[in-house]
C-alpha cells in the first residue's frame, strides 16, 4: 500500500479521478492481499493465537475474503458509473 499510493494518486489526479475513491481502492486492495495470502503475517499470527494451522485458517478465511472482494468490486463499479 505504501508503494502504490505515491504512484496511484498523481496518476488519478492527472486523469481527473476521485482521489478518495482511488485511496479506498488501494487500501481495500492491500487489505485483500494481506488476508488472501497464505504466508501473510496476519494469517500466521491469527492461526497461532487460535491454535490451528495456518493452512486451515487460510482455507476458512478465503471464501469470506473473496465474497467481500466481489462486493467491493461491484460497489466500485457502481460508484464509478454514478460519479
mmCIF file of C-alpha atoms in Angstrom:
data_model
loop_
_atom_site.group_PDB
_atom_site.id
_atom_site.type_symbol
_atom_site.label_atom_id
_atom_site.label_comp_id
_atom_site.label_asym_id
_atom_site.label_seq_id
_atom_site.Cartn_x
_atom_site.Cartn_y
_atom_site.Cartn_z
ATOM 1 C CA UNK A 1 0.000 0.000 0.000
ATOM 2 C CA UNK A 2 2.796 2.430 0.856
ATOM 3 C CA UNK A 3 4.372 1.785 -2.524
ATOM 4 C CA UNK A 4 1.197 2.111 -4.591
ATOM 5 C CA UNK A 5 -0.286 5.312 -3.103
ATOM 6 C CA UNK A 6 2.537 7.629 -4.317
ATOM 7 C CA UNK A 7 2.101 6.138 -7.782
ATOM 8 C CA UNK A 8 -1.709 5.972 -7.881
ATOM 9 C CA UNK A 9 -2.543 9.431 -6.510
ATOM 10 C CA UNK A 10 -0.639 11.523 -9.095
ATOM 11 C CA UNK A 11 -1.986 9.303 -11.870
ATOM 12 C CA UNK A 12 -5.543 9.690 -10.577
ATOM 13 C CA UNK A 13 -5.128 13.458 -10.231
ATOM 14 C CA UNK A 14 -3.873 13.771 -13.812
ATOM 15 C CA UNK A 15 -6.735 11.617 -15.076
ATOM 16 C CA UNK A 16 -9.297 13.635 -13.112
ATOM 17 C CA UNK A 17 -10.441 10.703 -10.997
ATOM 18 C CA UNK A 18 -11.840 10.909 -7.494
ATOM 19 C CA UNK A 19 -8.923 10.787 -5.048
ATOM 20 C CA UNK A 20 -10.958 9.355 -2.127
ATOM 21 C CA UNK A 21 -12.197 6.596 -4.426
ATOM 22 C CA UNK A 22 -8.639 5.758 -5.508
ATOM 23 C CA UNK A 23 -7.380 5.796 -1.908
ATOM 24 C CA UNK A 24 -10.220 3.462 -0.916
ATOM 25 C CA UNK A 25 -9.432 1.124 -3.794
ATOM 26 C CA UNK A 26 -5.741 0.987 -2.882
ATOM 27 C CA UNK A 27 -6.445 0.363 0.803
ATOM 28 C CA UNK A 28 -9.048 -2.324 0.125
ATOM 29 C CA UNK A 29 -6.706 -3.996 -2.353
ATOM 30 C CA UNK A 30 -3.936 -4.004 0.229
ATOM 31 C CA UNK A 31 -6.186 -5.490 2.889
ATOM 32 C CA UNK A 32 -7.453 -8.126 0.445
ATOM 33 C CA UNK A 33 -3.896 -9.035 -0.488
ATOM 34 C CA UNK A 34 -2.957 -9.346 3.157
ATOM 35 C CA UNK A 35 -5.945 -11.529 4.005
ATOM 36 C CA UNK A 36 -5.728 -13.754 0.918
ATOM 37 C CA UNK A 37 -2.061 -14.708 1.186
ATOM 38 C CA UNK A 38 -1.231 -17.955 2.991
ATOM 39 C CA UNK A 39 2.134 -16.552 4.104
ATOM 40 C CA UNK A 40 0.744 -13.273 5.425
ATOM 41 C CA UNK A 41 1.744 -12.265 8.929
ATOM 42 C CA UNK A 42 -1.889 -11.727 9.920
ATOM 43 C CA UNK A 43 -2.818 -15.273 8.848
ATOM 44 C CA UNK A 44 0.115 -16.776 10.724
ATOM 45 C CA UNK A 45 -0.481 -14.711 13.875
ATOM 46 C CA UNK A 46 -4.237 -15.369 13.927
ATOM 47 C CA UNK A 47 -3.791 -19.102 13.390
ATOM 48 C CA UNK A 48 -1.173 -19.388 16.114
ATOM 49 C CA UNK A 49 -3.377 -17.403 18.511
ATOM 50 C CA UNK A 50 -6.326 -19.680 17.712
ATOM 51 C CA UNK A 51 -4.221 -22.830 17.954
ATOM 52 C CA UNK A 52 -4.844 -24.056 14.407
ATOM 53 C CA UNK A 53 -2.626 -24.481 11.381
ATOM 54 C CA UNK A 54 -2.107 -21.543 9.012
ATOM 55 C CA UNK A 55 -3.395 -23.683 6.132
ATOM 56 C CA UNK A 56 -6.720 -24.414 7.817
ATOM 57 C CA UNK A 57 -7.145 -20.781 8.831
ATOM 58 C CA UNK A 58 -6.352 -19.671 5.277
ATOM 59 C CA UNK A 59 -8.858 -22.158 3.810
ATOM 60 C CA UNK A 60 -11.619 -20.916 6.104
ATOM 61 C CA UNK A 61 -10.717 -17.250 5.571
ATOM 62 C CA UNK A 62 -10.511 -17.336 1.760
ATOM 63 C CA UNK A 63 -14.257 -17.705 0.956
ATOM 64 C CA UNK A 64 -15.025 -14.767 3.237
ATOM 65 C CA UNK A 65 -12.384 -12.522 1.666
ATOM 66 C CA UNK A 66 -13.445 -13.498 -1.864
ATOM 67 C CA UNK A 67 -17.078 -12.615 -1.100
ATOM 68 C CA UNK A 68 -16.073 -9.252 0.360
ATOM 69 C CA UNK A 69 -13.731 -8.554 -2.575
ATOM 70 C CA UNK A 70 -16.546 -9.307 -5.020
ATOM 71 C CA UNK A 71 -18.898 -6.957 -3.181
ATOM 72 C CA UNK A 72 -16.233 -4.243 -3.109
ATOM 73 C CA UNK A 73 -15.573 -4.675 -6.835
ATOM 74 C CA UNK A 74 -19.266 -4.358 -7.669
ATOM 75 C CA UNK A 75 -19.563 -1.340 -5.362
ATOM 76 C CA UNK A 76 -16.608 0.382 -7.046
ATOM 77 C CA UNK A 77 -18.172 -0.264 -10.448
ATOM 78 C CA UNK A 78 -21.480 1.218 -9.308
ATOM 79 C CA UNK A 79 -19.829 4.257 -7.726
ATOM 80 C CA UNK A 80 -17.698 4.991 -10.785
ATOM 81 C CA UNK A 81 -20.724 4.894 -13.077
ATOM 82 C CA UNK A 82 -22.579 7.350 -10.818
ATOM 83 C CA UNK A 83 -19.658 9.778 -10.379
#
